[in-house]
mmCIF file of C-alpha atoms in Angstrom:
data_model
loop_
_atom_site.group_PDB
_atom_site.id
_atom_site.type_symbol
_atom_site.label_atom_id
_atom_site.label_comp_id
_atom_site.label_asym_id
_atom_site.label_seq_id
_atom_site.Cartn_x
_atom_site.Cartn_y
_atom_site.Cartn_z
ATOM 1 C CA MET A 1 29.243 -272.845 4.357
ATOM 2 C CA LYS A 2 27.004 -270.863 2.303
ATOM 3 C CA ILE A 3 23.358 -271.910 1.569
ATOM 4 C CA ILE A 4 20.725 -271.074 -0.943
ATOM 5 C CA CYS A 5 17.133 -271.092 0.030
ATOM 6 C CA ASN A 6 14.427 -270.808 -2.572
ATOM 7 C CA LEU A 7 10.896 -269.114 -1.444
ATOM 8 C CA ARG A 8 7.872 -269.562 -3.432
ATOM 9 C CA ASP A 9 4.231 -269.092 -2.787
ATOM 10 C CA VAL A 10 3.491 -272.618 -1.115
ATOM 11 C CA ARG A 11 0.257 -273.040 -2.667
ATOM 12 C CA ASP A 12 1.661 -272.755 -6.106
ATOM 13 C CA ALA A 13 4.499 -275.308 -4.882
ATOM 14 C CA CYS A 14 1.956 -277.442 -3.874
ATOM 15 C CA LEU A 15 0.176 -277.322 -7.210
ATOM 16 C CA SER A 16 3.417 -277.817 -8.999
ATOM 17 C CA TYR A 17 4.439 -280.952 -6.755
ATOM 18 C CA LEU A 18 1.006 -282.693 -7.501
ATOM 19 C CA ARG A 19 1.273 -282.283 -11.330
ATOM 20 C CA PHE A 20 4.990 -283.220 -11.304
ATOM 21 C CA THR A 21 4.752 -286.277 -9.156
ATOM 22 C CA ARG A 22 1.087 -287.031 -9.746
ATOM 23 C CA ALA A 23 0.384 -287.240 -5.878
ATOM 24 C CA SER A 24 -2.644 -286.917 -3.816
ATOM 25 C CA PHE A 25 -3.884 -283.669 -2.518
ATOM 26 C CA GLU A 26 -3.242 -284.981 0.910
ATOM 27 C CA THR A 27 0.291 -285.855 -0.146
ATOM 28 C CA GLY A 28 0.863 -282.537 -1.581
ATOM 29 C CA LEU A 29 -0.431 -280.728 1.417
ATOM 30 C CA ASP A 30 2.367 -283.132 3.525
ATOM 31 C CA SER A 31 4.752 -281.955 1.062
ATOM 32 C CA MET A 32 3.722 -278.266 1.459
ATOM 33 C CA ILE A 33 4.003 -278.578 5.314
ATOM 34 C CA SER A 34 7.677 -279.969 4.652
ATOM 35 C CA MET A 35 8.500 -277.061 2.405
ATOM 36 C CA MET A 36 7.331 -274.462 4.996
ATOM 37 C CA ASN A 37 9.492 -276.125 7.899
ATOM 38 C CA ILE A 38 12.465 -276.549 5.817
ATOM 39 C CA THR A 39 12.332 -272.998 4.716
ATOM 40 C CA ASP A 40 11.740 -271.745 8.307
ATOM 41 C CA TYR A 41 14.514 -273.597 9.848
ATOM 42 C CA TYR A 42 17.231 -272.902 7.237
ATOM 43 C CA LEU A 43 16.297 -269.212 7.299
ATOM 44 C CA SER A 44 16.353 -269.008 11.088
ATOM 45 C CA GLU A 45 19.363 -271.186 11.956
ATOM 46 C CA PHE A 46 21.718 -270.049 9.198
ATOM 47 C CA LYS A 47 21.660 -266.114 9.368
ATOM 48 C CA GLY A 48 24.586 -264.698 7.595
ATOM 49 C CA GLN A 49 25.241 -267.914 5.871
ATOM 50 C CA ILE A 50 22.134 -268.060 3.661
ATOM 51 C CA ILE A 51 20.473 -266.089 0.858
ATOM 52 C CA ASP A 52 16.961 -266.608 -0.018
ATOM 53 C CA VAL A 53 15.892 -266.686 -3.811
ATOM 54 C CA ARG A 54 12.290 -265.720 -4.462
ATOM 55 C CA PHE A 55 10.716 -268.017 -7.318
ATOM 56 C CA GLU A 56 9.097 -264.968 -8.759
ATOM 57 C CA ASP A 57 12.232 -263.236 -8.742
ATOM 58 C CA VAL A 58 13.848 -265.974 -10.889
ATOM 59 C CA LEU A 59 10.916 -265.612 -13.374
ATOM 60 C CA ASP A 60 10.848 -261.772 -13.456
ATOM 61 C CA ASN A 61 14.365 -260.660 -12.887
ATOM 62 C CA PRO A 62 16.807 -263.550 -13.279
ATOM 63 C CA ALA A 63 20.032 -261.187 -14.062
ATOM 64 C CA ASP A 64 19.221 -259.496 -10.779
ATOM 65 C CA VAL A 65 19.191 -263.094 -9.125
ATOM 66 C CA LEU A 66 22.313 -264.239 -10.971
ATOM 67 C CA ASN A 67 24.311 -260.883 -9.845
ATOM 68 C CA ARG A 68 23.026 -261.551 -6.339
ATOM 69 C CA LEU A 69 24.021 -265.063 -6.249
ATOM 70 C CA SER A 70 27.696 -264.192 -7.647
ATOM 71 C CA THR A 71 27.946 -261.703 -5.007
ATOM 72 C CA PHE A 72 26.973 -263.997 -2.164
ATOM 73 C CA LEU A 73 29.157 -266.876 -3.399
ATOM 74 C CA SER A 74 32.122 -264.315 -4.088
ATOM 75 C CA LEU A 75 32.206 -265.386 -7.804
ATOM 76 C CA GLU A 76 33.207 -262.994 -10.383
ATOM 77 C CA VAL A 77 31.108 -263.380 -13.413
ATOM 78 C CA SER A 78 31.858 -261.410 -16.428
ATOM 79 C CA GLU A 79 29.048 -259.832 -18.455
ATOM 80 C CA SER A 80 29.667 -262.337 -21.365
ATOM 81 C CA GLU A 81 29.542 -265.215 -19.187
ATOM 82 C CA SER A 82 26.300 -263.745 -17.281
ATOM 83 C CA GLN A 83 24.431 -263.621 -20.708
ATOM 84 C CA GLU A 84 25.537 -267.070 -21.564
ATOM 85 C CA ILE A 85 24.067 -268.246 -18.026
ATOM 86 C CA LEU A 86 20.751 -266.430 -18.581
ATOM 87 C CA ARG A 87 20.647 -267.533 -22.309
ATOM 88 C CA GLN A 88 21.366 -271.432 -21.194
ATOM 89 C CA PHE A 89 18.705 -271.199 -18.594
ATOM 90 C CA ASP A 90 15.996 -269.185 -19.671
ATOM 91 C CA LYS A 91 12.518 -270.583 -19.556
ATOM 92 C CA ALA A 92 12.481 -271.585 -23.394
ATOM 93 C CA ASN A 93 15.835 -273.291 -23.466
ATOM 94 C CA ILE A 94 15.042 -275.337 -20.270
ATOM 95 C CA GLN A 95 11.549 -276.148 -21.705
ATOM 96 C CA LYS A 96 13.498 -277.652 -24.810
ATOM 97 C CA LYS A 97 15.567 -279.875 -22.512
ATOM 98 C CA LEU A 98 12.713 -280.980 -20.555
ATOM 99 C CA ASP A 99 10.822 -281.803 -23.886
ATOM 100 C CA GLU A 100 13.866 -284.033 -25.059
ATOM 101 C CA MET A 101 13.956 -285.560 -21.833
ATOM 102 C CA SER A 102 10.109 -286.570 -22.280
ATOM 103 C CA GLN A 103 11.248 -288.442 -25.198
ATOM 104 C CA THR A 104 13.341 -290.833 -23.227
ATOM 105 C CA ASN A 105 12.387 -294.429 -22.889
ATOM 106 C CA ALA A 106 11.276 -296.500 -19.997
ATOM 107 C CA ASP A 107 14.697 -297.835 -19.402
ATOM 108 C CA GLY A 108 16.258 -294.288 -19.210
ATOM 109 C CA LYS A 109 18.125 -294.149 -22.786
ATOM 110 C CA SER A 110 17.211 -291.069 -25.001
ATOM 111 C CA PRO A 111 16.155 -292.254 -28.522
ATOM 112 C CA ALA A 112 18.967 -289.393 -29.535
ATOM 113 C CA ALA A 113 21.631 -291.713 -27.718
ATOM 114 C CA GLY A 114 23.620 -293.543 -30.201
ATOM 115 C CA ALA A 115 23.841 -297.145 -30.028
ATOM 116 C CA GLY A 116 26.062 -298.280 -27.039
ATOM 117 C CA GLN A 117 26.067 -294.757 -26.008
ATOM 118 C CA LYS A 118 25.357 -294.637 -22.037
ATOM 119 C CA SER A 119 22.467 -292.333 -21.226
ATOM 120 C CA LYS A 120 23.005 -289.424 -18.934
ATOM 121 C CA TYR A 121 19.112 -290.277 -17.626
ATOM 122 C CA GLN A 122 17.833 -292.334 -15.104
ATOM 123 C CA THR A 123 14.222 -293.555 -14.393
ATOM 124 C CA VAL A 124 11.966 -292.174 -11.710
ATOM 125 C CA GLN A 125 8.616 -293.405 -11.001
ATOM 126 C CA SER A 126 5.907 -290.912 -9.765
ATOM 127 C CA PHE A 127 3.476 -291.545 -7.027
ATOM 128 C CA ASP A 128 0.577 -293.178 -9.786
ATOM 129 C CA GLY A 129 3.358 -295.593 -11.008
ATOM 130 C CA SER A 130 4.214 -293.505 -14.134
ATOM 131 C CA SER A 131 7.685 -292.887 -14.879
ATOM 132 C CA ARG A 132 9.925 -289.817 -15.793
ATOM 133 C CA ALA A 133 13.299 -289.051 -16.958
ATOM 134 C CA PHE A 134 16.085 -287.640 -14.399
ATOM 135 C CA ASP A 135 19.072 -286.210 -16.129
ATOM 136 C CA THR A 136 22.108 -287.280 -13.798
ATOM 137 C CA THR A 137 24.176 -284.161 -14.988
ATOM 138 C CA THR A 138 21.554 -281.250 -14.558
ATOM 139 C CA GLY A 139 19.096 -282.593 -12.084
ATOM 140 C CA PHE A 140 16.255 -281.524 -14.463
ATOM 141 C CA GLN A 141 13.416 -283.995 -14.403
ATOM 142 C CA SER A 142 10.942 -284.596 -17.376
ATOM 143 C CA ASN A 143 7.727 -282.699 -17.388
ATOM 144 C CA HIS A 144 8.944 -280.623 -14.718
ATOM 145 C CA ILE A 145 7.425 -277.326 -15.889
ATOM 146 C CA THR A 146 3.977 -277.916 -14.944
ATOM 147 C CA SER A 147 2.296 -274.385 -14.173
ATOM 148 C CA LYS A 148 1.525 -271.836 -16.776
ATOM 149 C CA ALA A 149 1.710 -268.950 -14.316
ATOM 150 C CA GLU A 150 1.989 -268.021 -10.617
ATOM 151 C CA GLY A 151 -1.327 -267.847 -8.726
ATOM 152 C CA GLU A 152 -2.818 -270.704 -10.590
ATOM 153 C CA TRP A 153 -3.641 -272.506 -7.391
ATOM 154 C CA ARG A 154 -6.693 -270.180 -7.227
ATOM 155 C CA THR A 155 -8.261 -271.715 -10.361
ATOM 156 C CA TYR A 156 -7.157 -275.170 -10.043
ATOM 157 C CA PHE A 157 -8.070 -276.207 -6.593
ATOM 158 C CA ASN A 158 -11.740 -276.507 -5.427
ATOM 159 C CA ASP A 159 -12.862 -274.306 -2.526
ATOM 160 C CA GLU A 160 -12.475 -276.823 0.091
ATOM 161 C CA GLN A 161 -8.713 -277.543 -0.982
ATOM 162 C CA LYS A 162 -8.178 -273.848 -1.207
ATOM 163 C CA GLU A 163 -9.385 -273.259 2.308
ATOM 164 C CA LYS A 164 -7.117 -276.103 3.550
ATOM 165 C CA LEU A 165 -4.115 -274.776 1.595
ATOM 166 C CA ASN A 166 -4.700 -271.175 3.073
ATOM 167 C CA ASP A 167 -5.403 -272.407 6.702
ATOM 168 C CA LEU A 168 -2.086 -274.180 6.714
ATOM 169 C CA SER A 169 -0.231 -271.828 5.018
ATOM 170 C CA ARG A 170 -1.514 -268.206 6.148
ATOM 171 C CA GLN A 171 0.951 -267.560 8.874
ATOM 172 C CA TRP A 172 3.979 -268.504 6.641
ATOM 173 C CA LEU A 173 2.850 -266.609 3.954
ATOM 174 C CA LEU A 174 2.296 -263.487 5.644
ATOM 175 C CA ARG A 175 5.911 -264.098 7.487
ATOM 176 C CA TYR A 176 7.617 -264.232 4.009
ATOM 177 C CA GLY A 177 5.496 -261.261 2.505
ATOM 178 C CA TYR A 178 3.062 -263.341 0.212
ATOM 179 C CA GLU A 179 -0.600 -262.308 -0.051
ATOM 180 C CA VAL A 180 -3.077 -264.130 1.535
#
């Protein structure tokens, strides 16, 4: 068994979670704590079977991440395959897919789908009762890219919220080399 574990500054992950699911701040904190616990568990229990992939590396060095993953998974990926994967999953192309998904009707059907064509989308509800589309073939969900830049939590949350975020995550952030 091989496991891929993503790492992200949990304060940014909390903000993304809040925007994406439209949850309360307290629910976001619970989710952040869960993210930290899950990461700690997998990285401590599965040494030798796990690779960590940092979110910022996916953004800044996707080719390096792809190379690391293909090596870890013992997959041979040609240069042309690598370039196609990077093109297909670059942020602009993913944003286009998400924009198309945001046009999905409440019944999970895309306006682009022909009559009688089964939609590849399902409808998922957010905490506030609104819905979003879930693509059953890719796992993408509409409106999933919610942040403009890493570190946005610093300007989004108020001082009291930032203090709670930092108090809860300080040791975890330090353990994984994030700035506190």
